[in-house]
Amino acid sequence: MDMVYRPRRLRGSETLRRMVRETRMDKSSLIYPMFVAEGSGIKEEIPSMPGQYRYSLDRLPYALEEVSRAGLHSVLLFGIPAEKDEVGSGAYARDGIVQKALREAKKGFPNLYYITDVCMCEYTSHGHCGILHDHDVENDATLRLLAQTALSHVEAGADMVAPSDMMDGRVAAIRELLDENGHTETPIMSYAVKYASAFYGPFREAADSAPAFGDRKTYQMDFHNRREGMKEALLDLEEGADILMVKPAMSYLDLVREITDAVSIPVATYSVSGEYAMVKAAAMKGWIDEERIFGEMAVAAFRAGAQIYITYAAKELAAMMDDGRIG
Ligand code: PBG
């Protein structure tokens, strides 16, 4: 057979395959999401997310110790307050759950990097991501509270804030208030391209944040739209976002690629709760190889162009990177 090109030539051994590998991963690109709750002595497994827990403040140090020992550097904190109200006051309270967690965590583990999710849905009695007017979230009234939330996180020690609410103009509002208060160096990672997705189902159980009525379709994006994703990304860039996020990850990697090609700031993607739950459930049935699937999902995100991958499987991935199963 007369063939010039034989692609198999470069697949002949593990050494060669590794030599020509195009996508390489590193633990410093991973972010591990964690849930902190009021109370004490709590390490409560989230039923639809096996291996993920809600931690009370006294248990948080043990969890951070594990994160640190796994060689991970960054966490994304979500808070579950004891009480919720119409205006989500727990989100921006000085002694809110995330604010308290930050102070504790920074004391015990100053070398970890703390990112906070800035949103109101875990704190509002109606479960929507802002202040309601009739039956919809009022955009501009919500902006002030989101900015206050971000500021209270930074004052409590957050290294970076990540608004996930999908209100128009929130990046600019947060940037302005942070700057006014001297936090010009605190980056904003915007959940810029966030779709209204069923993949968030397990998270809403974890954070007890399902909307009491309706859905989030008036603020989160319609997943049929690609060009609108670019619009959101470019708007957040203009407003001063330092990192743009695409969420969910697995079913939205077309957006990761496109946005990475279009902008010069880092792009992150969030492998959300439903992605994790599907893998765990199938693995528990013995139907798939959990670790290899997590590995492929992560590589795919980086291959699509992401520089940062937020995942509940961060510890598993770190272990796989350590012994060279992926990398
Ligand atoms: C808050 C928020 C959500 C997630 C991250 N931040 C839930 C939502 O928008 O309904 C989802 C994360 C996940 O599913 O893992 N708005």
GROMACS .gro file of C-alpha atoms and ligand atoms in nm:
model
  343
    1MET     CA    1   0.000   0.000   0.000
    2ASP     CA    2   0.148   0.332  -0.111
    3MET     CA    3   0.058   0.589   0.155
    4VAL     CA    4   0.232   0.912   0.241
    5TYR     CA    5   0.032   0.987   0.550
    6ARG     CA    6  -0.003   0.725   0.819
    7PRO     CA    7  -0.146   0.902   1.126
    8ARG     CA    8  -0.099   0.584   1.329
    9ARG     CA    9   0.279   0.642   1.317
   10LEU     CA   10   0.246   0.898   1.595
   11ARG     CA   11   0.034   0.672   1.812
   12GLY     CA   12   0.276   0.386   1.840
   13SER     CA   13   0.375   0.417   2.203
   14GLU     CA   14   0.273   0.596   2.519
   15THR     CA   15   0.594   0.800   2.511
   16LEU     CA   16   0.526   0.917   2.159
   17ARG     CA   17   0.160   0.983   2.226
   18ARG     CA   18   0.255   1.201   2.519
   19MET     CA   19   0.521   1.379   2.316
   20VAL     CA   20   0.269   1.494   2.056
   21ARG     CA   21  -0.015   1.558   2.296
   22GLU     CA   22  -0.191   1.885   2.219
   23THR     CA   23  -0.390   1.951   2.534
   24ARG     CA   24  -0.217   1.947   2.868
   25MET     CA   25  -0.380   2.004   3.198
   26ASP     CA   26  -0.259   2.136   3.523
   27LYS     CA   27  -0.409   2.141   3.871
   28SER     CA   28  -0.370   2.517   3.888
   29SER     CA   29  -0.645   2.548   3.627
   30LEU     CA   30  -0.902   2.368   3.839
   31ILE     CA   31  -1.153   2.531   4.072
   32TYR     CA   32  -1.342   2.327   4.328
   33PRO     CA   33  -1.695   2.442   4.427
   34MET     CA   34  -1.791   2.403   4.793
   35PHE     CA   35  -2.108   2.458   4.996
   36VAL     CA   36  -2.101   2.617   5.340
   37ALA     CA   37  -2.402   2.608   5.570
   38GLU     CA   38  -2.505   2.755   5.904
   39GLY     CA   39  -2.503   2.524   6.206
   40SER     CA   40  -2.231   2.313   6.361
   41GLY     CA   41  -2.100   1.962   6.326
   42ILE     CA   42  -2.248   1.941   5.978
   43LYS     CA   43  -2.093   1.745   5.696
   44GLU     CA   44  -2.400   1.648   5.507
   45GLU     CA   45  -2.380   1.465   5.179
   46ILE     CA   46  -2.590   1.611   4.898
   47PRO     CA   47  -2.811   1.322   4.787
   48SER     CA   48  -2.796   1.392   4.414
   49MET     CA   49  -2.423   1.470   4.426
   50PRO     CA   50  -2.250   1.178   4.595
   51GLY     CA   51  -1.913   1.282   4.736
   52GLN     CA   52  -2.015   1.650   4.769
   53TYR     CA   53  -2.115   1.794   5.105
   54ARG     CA   54  -2.258   2.090   5.285
   55TYR     CA   55  -2.014   2.193   5.557
   56SER     CA   56  -2.078   2.399   5.866
   57LEU     CA   57  -1.805   2.645   5.960
   58ASP     CA   58  -1.647   2.417   6.220
   59ARG     CA   59  -1.614   2.139   5.963
   60LEU     CA   60  -1.492   2.358   5.681
   61PRO     CA   61  -1.123   2.348   5.784
   62TYR     CA   62  -1.115   1.968   5.745
   63ALA     CA   63  -1.260   2.002   5.399
   64LEU     CA   64  -1.012   2.272   5.304
   65GLU     CA   65  -0.732   2.056   5.435
   66GLU     CA   66  -0.838   1.785   5.189
   67VAL     CA   67  -0.854   2.033   4.904
   68SER     CA   68  -0.513   2.159   4.988
   69ARG     CA   69  -0.368   1.810   5.024
   70ALA     CA   70  -0.507   1.719   4.682
   71GLY     CA   71  -0.283   1.993   4.542
   72LEU     CA   72  -0.571   2.218   4.443
   73HIS     CA   73  -0.533   2.591   4.484
   74SER     CA   74  -0.874   2.748   4.430
   75VAL     CA   75  -1.224   2.706   4.565
   76LEU     CA   76  -1.558   2.859   4.471
   77LEU     CA   77  -1.777   2.916   4.774
   78PHE     CA   78  -2.157   2.892   4.787
   79GLY     CA   79  -2.354   2.976   5.099
   80ILE     CA   80  -2.666   2.818   5.243
   81PRO     CA   81  -2.815   3.058   5.498
   82ALA     CA   82  -3.030   2.956   5.796
   83GLU     CA   83  -3.302   3.198   5.694
   84LYS     CA   84  -3.420   3.348   5.369
   85ASP     CA   85  -3.625   3.660   5.303
   86GLU     CA   86  -3.784   3.852   5.015
   87VAL     CA   87  -3.478   4.067   4.956
   88GLY     CA   88  -3.209   3.806   5.017
   89SER     CA   89  -3.045   4.004   5.297
   90GLY     CA   90  -2.827   3.707   5.394
   91ALA     CA   91  -2.638   3.754   5.068
   92TYR     CA   92  -2.488   4.089   5.165
   93ALA     CA   93  -2.493   4.070   5.546
   94ARG     CA   94  -2.158   4.128   5.714
   95ASP     CA   95  -2.215   3.813   5.915
   96GLY     CA   96  -2.367   3.617   5.628
   97ILE     CA   97  -2.261   3.256   5.590
   98VAL     CA   98  -2.013   3.315   5.306
   99GLN     CA   99  -1.865   3.619   5.478
  100LYS     CA  100  -1.811   3.420   5.798
  101ALA     CA  101  -1.671   3.124   5.606
  102LEU     CA  102  -1.423   3.349   5.428
  103ARG     CA  103  -1.291   3.493   5.753
  104GLU     CA  104  -1.245   3.145   5.899
  105ALA     CA  105  -1.099   2.993   5.587
  106LYS     CA  106  -0.854   3.275   5.529
  107LYS     CA  107  -0.725   3.235   5.883
  108GLY     CA  108  -0.666   2.862   5.858
  109PHE     CA  109  -0.575   2.832   5.492
  110PRO     CA  110  -0.438   3.162   5.369
  111ASN     CA  111  -0.268   2.998   5.074
  112LEU     CA  112  -0.586   2.885   4.904
  113TYR     CA  113  -0.750   3.121   4.656
  114TYR     CA  114  -1.109   3.207   4.742
  115ILE     CA  115  -1.366   3.287   4.477
  116THR     CA  116  -1.726   3.355   4.576
  117ASP     CA  117  -2.044   3.304   4.381
  118VAL     CA  118  -2.235   3.632   4.384
  119CYS     CA  119  -2.607   3.569   4.352
  120MET     CA  120  -2.924   3.598   4.554
  121CYS     CA  121  -3.113   3.279   4.477
  122GLU     CA  122  -2.982   3.092   4.781
  123TYR     CA  123  -3.091   3.381   5.004
  124THR     CA  124  -3.433   3.481   4.873
  125SER     CA  125  -3.749   3.317   5.004
  126HIS     CA  126  -3.882   3.298   4.646
  127GLY     CA  127  -3.558   3.145   4.512
  128HIS     CA  128  -3.513   3.394   4.228
  129CYS     CA  129  -3.179   3.561   4.162
  130GLY     CA  130  -3.284   3.913   4.264
  131ILE     CA  131  -3.555   4.147   4.387
  132LEU     CA  132  -3.901   4.075   4.255
  133HIS     CA  133  -4.139   4.316   4.093
  134ASP     CA  134  -4.469   4.141   4.028
  135HIS     CA  135  -4.350   3.801   3.914
  136ASP     CA  136  -4.022   3.892   3.754
  137VAL     CA  137  -3.681   3.994   3.880
  138GLU     CA  138  -3.631   4.368   3.871
  139ASN     CA  139  -3.299   4.420   3.703
  140ASP     CA  140  -3.175   4.758   3.816
  141ALA     CA  141  -3.290   4.734   4.177
  142THR     CA  142  -3.106   4.403   4.199
  143LEU     CA  143  -2.777   4.549   4.073
  144ARG     CA  144  -2.721   4.751   4.388
  145LEU     CA  145  -2.766   4.444   4.609
  146LEU     CA  146  -2.539   4.230   4.394
  147ALA     CA  147  -2.269   4.493   4.415
  148GLN     CA  148  -2.313   4.509   4.791
  149THR     CA  149  -2.289   4.131   4.808
  150ALA     CA  150  -1.966   4.133   4.610
  151LEU     CA  151  -1.820   4.410   4.826
  152SER     CA  152  -1.911   4.228   5.148
  153HIS     CA  153  -1.737   3.916   5.015
  154VAL     CA  154  -1.423   4.106   4.926
  155GLU     CA  155  -1.423   4.282   5.263
  156ALA     CA  156  -1.443   3.940   5.428
  157GLY     CA  157  -1.145   3.818   5.227
  158ALA     CA  158  -1.264   3.695   4.887
  159ASP     CA  159  -0.983   3.700   4.632
  160MET     CA  160  -1.219   3.707   4.333
  161VAL     CA  161  -1.594   3.743   4.286
  162ALA     CA  162  -1.807   3.553   4.038
  163PRO     CA  163  -2.152   3.698   3.966
  164SER     CA  164  -2.391   3.426   3.847
  165ASP     CA  165  -2.724   3.610   3.851
  166MET     CA  166  -2.744   3.711   3.482
  167MET     CA  167  -2.879   4.060   3.546
  168ASP     CA  168  -2.786   4.313   3.278
  169GLY     CA  169  -2.510   4.549   3.387
  170ARG     CA  170  -2.400   4.363   3.699
  171VAL     CA  171  -2.033   4.345   3.609
  172ALA     CA  172  -2.017   4.723   3.570
  173ALA     CA  173  -2.212   4.777   3.893
  174ILE     CA  174  -1.984   4.543   4.088
  175ARG     CA  175  -1.667   4.689   3.936
  176GLU     CA  176  -1.776   5.040   4.024
  177LEU     CA  177  -1.854   4.965   4.387
  178LEU     CA  178  -1.537   4.759   4.437
  179ASP     CA  179  -1.326   5.036   4.286
  180GLU     CA  180  -1.494   5.306   4.495
  181ASN     CA  181  -1.395   5.108   4.800
  182GLY     CA  182  -1.035   5.065   4.695
  183HIS     CA  183  -1.059   4.708   4.565
  184THR     CA  184  -0.933   4.789   4.220
  185GLU     CA  185  -0.718   4.475   4.207
  186THR     CA  186  -0.991   4.222   4.282
  187PRO     CA  187  -1.082   4.035   3.964
  188ILE     CA  188  -1.434   3.959   3.848
  189MET     CA  189  -1.505   3.625   3.685
  190SER     CA  190  -1.839   3.673   3.518
  191TYR     CA  191  -2.082   3.391   3.456
  192ALA     CA  192  -2.125   3.568   3.125
  193VAL     CA  193  -2.272   3.295   2.910
  194LYS     CA  194  -2.508   3.117   3.143
  195TYR     CA  195  -2.794   2.921   3.001
  196ALA     CA  196  -3.128   2.836   3.163
  197SER     CA  197  -3.041   2.470   3.206
  198ALA     CA  198  -3.182   2.155   3.357
  199PHE     CA  199  -2.822   2.063   3.435
  200TYR     CA  200  -2.846   2.282   3.749
  201GLY     CA  201  -3.106   2.052   3.906
  202PRO     CA  202  -2.885   1.884   4.169
  203PHE     CA  203  -2.728   2.217   4.267
  204ARG     CA  204  -3.069   2.359   4.348
  205GLU     CA  205  -3.124   2.069   4.583
  206ALA     CA  206  -2.778   2.126   4.732
  207ALA     CA  207  -2.833   2.498   4.783
  208ASP     CA  208  -3.207   2.480   4.838
  209SER     CA  209  -3.243   2.746   4.572
  210ALA     CA  210  -3.508   2.626   4.329
  211PRO     CA  211  -3.742   2.909   4.232
  212ALA     CA  212  -4.070   2.891   4.424
  213PHE     CA  213  -4.261   2.972   4.105
  214GLY     CA  214  -4.173   2.998   3.738
  215ASP     CA  215  -3.821   2.952   3.610
  216ARG     CA  216  -3.511   3.156   3.535
  217LYS     CA  217  -3.577   3.202   3.164
  218THR     CA  218  -3.625   3.580   3.183
  219TYR     CA  219  -3.264   3.621   3.291
  220GLN     CA  220  -3.067   3.305   3.205
  221MET     CA  221  -3.017   3.243   2.835
  222ASP     CA  222  -3.217   3.031   2.592
  223PHE     CA  223  -2.995   2.735   2.508
  224HIS     CA  224  -3.092   2.748   2.142
  225ASN     CA  225  -2.883   3.064   2.101
  226ARG     CA  226  -2.520   3.083   2.004
  227ARG     CA  227  -2.481   3.440   1.880
  228GLU     CA  228  -2.654   3.571   2.189
  229GLY     CA  229  -2.384   3.397   2.392
  230MET     CA  230  -2.128   3.606   2.209
  231LYS     CA  231  -2.331   3.918   2.280
  232GLU     CA  232  -2.332   3.843   2.653
  233ALA     CA  233  -1.960   3.766   2.652
  234LEU     CA  234  -1.869   4.090   2.472
  235LEU     CA  235  -2.093   4.301   2.695
  236ASP     CA  236  -1.934   4.162   3.010
  237LEU     CA  237  -1.591   4.218   2.861
  238GLU     CA  238  -1.683   4.582   2.798
  239GLU     CA  239  -1.815   4.618   3.150
  240GLY     CA  240  -1.481   4.508   3.287
  241ALA     CA  241  -1.498   4.133   3.345
  242ASP     CA  242  -1.152   3.984   3.389
  243ILE     CA  243  -1.254   3.627   3.313
  244LEU     CA  244  -1.558   3.508   3.119
  245MET     CA  245  -1.736   3.188   3.206
  246VAL     CA  246  -1.949   2.957   2.995
  247LYS     CA  247  -2.195   2.744   3.188
  248PRO     CA  248  -2.278   2.454   3.177
  249ALA     CA  249  -1.965   2.304   3.022
  250MET     CA  250  -2.014   1.971   2.850
  251SER     CA  251  -2.305   2.059   2.622
  252TYR     CA  252  -2.182   2.413   2.560
  253LEU     CA  253  -1.824   2.371   2.442
  254ASP     CA  254  -1.907   2.531   2.108
  255LEU     CA  255  -1.943   2.857   2.300
  256VAL     CA  256  -1.615   2.800   2.483
  257ARG     CA  257  -1.433   2.765   2.153
  258GLU     CA  258  -1.599   3.058   1.990
  259ILE     CA  259  -1.550   3.298   2.278
  260THR     CA  260  -1.191   3.190   2.333
  261ASP     CA  261  -1.122   3.272   1.971
  262ALA     CA  262  -1.295   3.610   1.994
  263VAL     CA  263  -1.156   3.761   2.314
  264SER     CA  264  -0.815   3.797   2.472
  265ILE     CA  265  -0.913   3.738   2.834
  266PRO     CA  266  -0.927   3.392   2.998
  267VAL     CA  267  -1.236   3.179   2.950
  268ALA     CA  268  -1.360   2.947   3.222
  269THR     CA  269  -1.622   2.679   3.197
  270TYR     CA  270  -1.825   2.525   3.476
  271SER     CA  271  -1.903   2.154   3.470
  272VAL     CA  272  -2.222   2.185   3.669
  273SER     CA  273  -2.403   1.967   3.917
  274GLY     CA  274  -2.610   1.776   3.661
  275GLU     CA  275  -2.300   1.676   3.468
  276TYR     CA  276  -2.143   1.543   3.786
  277ALA     CA  277  -2.463   1.368   3.894
  278MET     CA  278  -2.502   1.188   3.561
  279VAL     CA  279  -2.150   1.052   3.576
  280LYS     CA  280  -2.184   0.946   3.939
  281ALA     CA  281  -2.520   0.777   3.883
  282ALA     CA  282  -2.406   0.582   3.581
  283ALA     CA  283  -2.083   0.484   3.756
  284MET     CA  284  -2.273   0.363   4.061
  285LYS     CA  285  -2.468   0.137   3.829
  286GLY     CA  286  -2.141   0.006   3.692
  287TRP     CA  287  -2.225   0.136   3.346
  288ILE     CA  288  -1.931   0.368   3.290
  289ASP     CA  289  -1.579   0.423   3.417
  290GLU     CA  290  -1.624   0.731   3.634
  291GLU     CA  291  -1.266   0.851   3.639
  292ARG     CA  292  -1.205   0.811   3.269
  293ILE     CA  293  -1.528   0.995   3.192
  294PHE     CA  294  -1.435   1.282   3.424
  295GLY     CA  295  -1.097   1.290   3.253
  296GLU     CA  296  -1.245   1.312   2.906
  297MET     CA  297  -1.488   1.583   3.011
  298ALA     CA  298  -1.205   1.790   3.157
  299VAL     CA  299  -0.975   1.746   2.858
  300ALA     CA  300  -1.262   1.838   2.625
  301ALA     CA  301  -1.315   2.165   2.811
  302PHE     CA  302  -0.947   2.256   2.782
  303ARG     CA  303  -0.932   2.134   2.422
  304ALA     CA  304  -1.223   2.366   2.344
  305GLY     CA  305  -1.006   2.651   2.468
  306ALA     CA  306  -1.096   2.697   2.834
  307GLN     CA  307  -0.813   2.810   3.059
  308ILE     CA  308  -1.005   2.737   3.376
  309TYR     CA  309  -1.227   2.443   3.461
  310ILE     CA  310  -1.467   2.453   3.754
  311THR     CA  311  -1.566   2.104   3.859
  312TYR     CA  312  -1.696   1.896   4.147
  313ALA     CA  313  -1.456   1.627   4.029
  314ALA     CA  314  -1.150   1.846   4.092
  315LYS     CA  315  -1.008   1.619   4.360
  316GLU     CA  316  -1.045   1.309   4.142
  317LEU     CA  317  -0.886   1.491   3.849
  318ALA     CA  318  -0.599   1.609   4.068
  319ALA     CA  319  -0.529   1.252   4.176
  320MET     CA  320  -0.537   1.135   3.816
  321MET     CA  321  -0.295   1.409   3.717
  322ASP     CA  322  -0.063   1.311   4.003
  323ASP     CA  323  -0.020   0.956   3.878
  324GLY     CA  324  -0.019   1.048   3.511
  325ARG     CA  325  -0.348   0.892   3.410
  326ILE     CA  326  -0.441   1.225   3.254
  327GLY     CA  327  -0.240   1.536   3.196
  328PBG     C1  328  -2.665   3.065   4.135
  328PBG     C2  329  -2.593   2.951   4.074
  328PBG     C3  330  -2.642   2.832   4.022
  328PBG     C4  331  -2.532   2.755   3.987
  328PBG     C5  332  -2.420   2.830   4.015
  328PBG     N1  333  -2.458   2.951   4.067
  328PBG     C6  334  -2.782   2.781   4.012
  328PBG     C7  335  -2.875   2.843   3.917
  328PBG     O1  336  -2.844   2.937   3.843
  328PBG     O2  337  -2.989   2.798   3.920
  328PBG     C8  338  -2.536   2.616   3.931
  328PBG     C9  339  -2.419   2.531   3.964
  328PBG    C10  340  -2.439   2.386   3.941
  328PBG     O3  341  -2.543   2.339   3.891
  328PBG     O4  342  -2.345   2.313   3.972
  328PBG     N2  343  -2.748   3.135   4.051
   0.00000   0.00000   0.00000
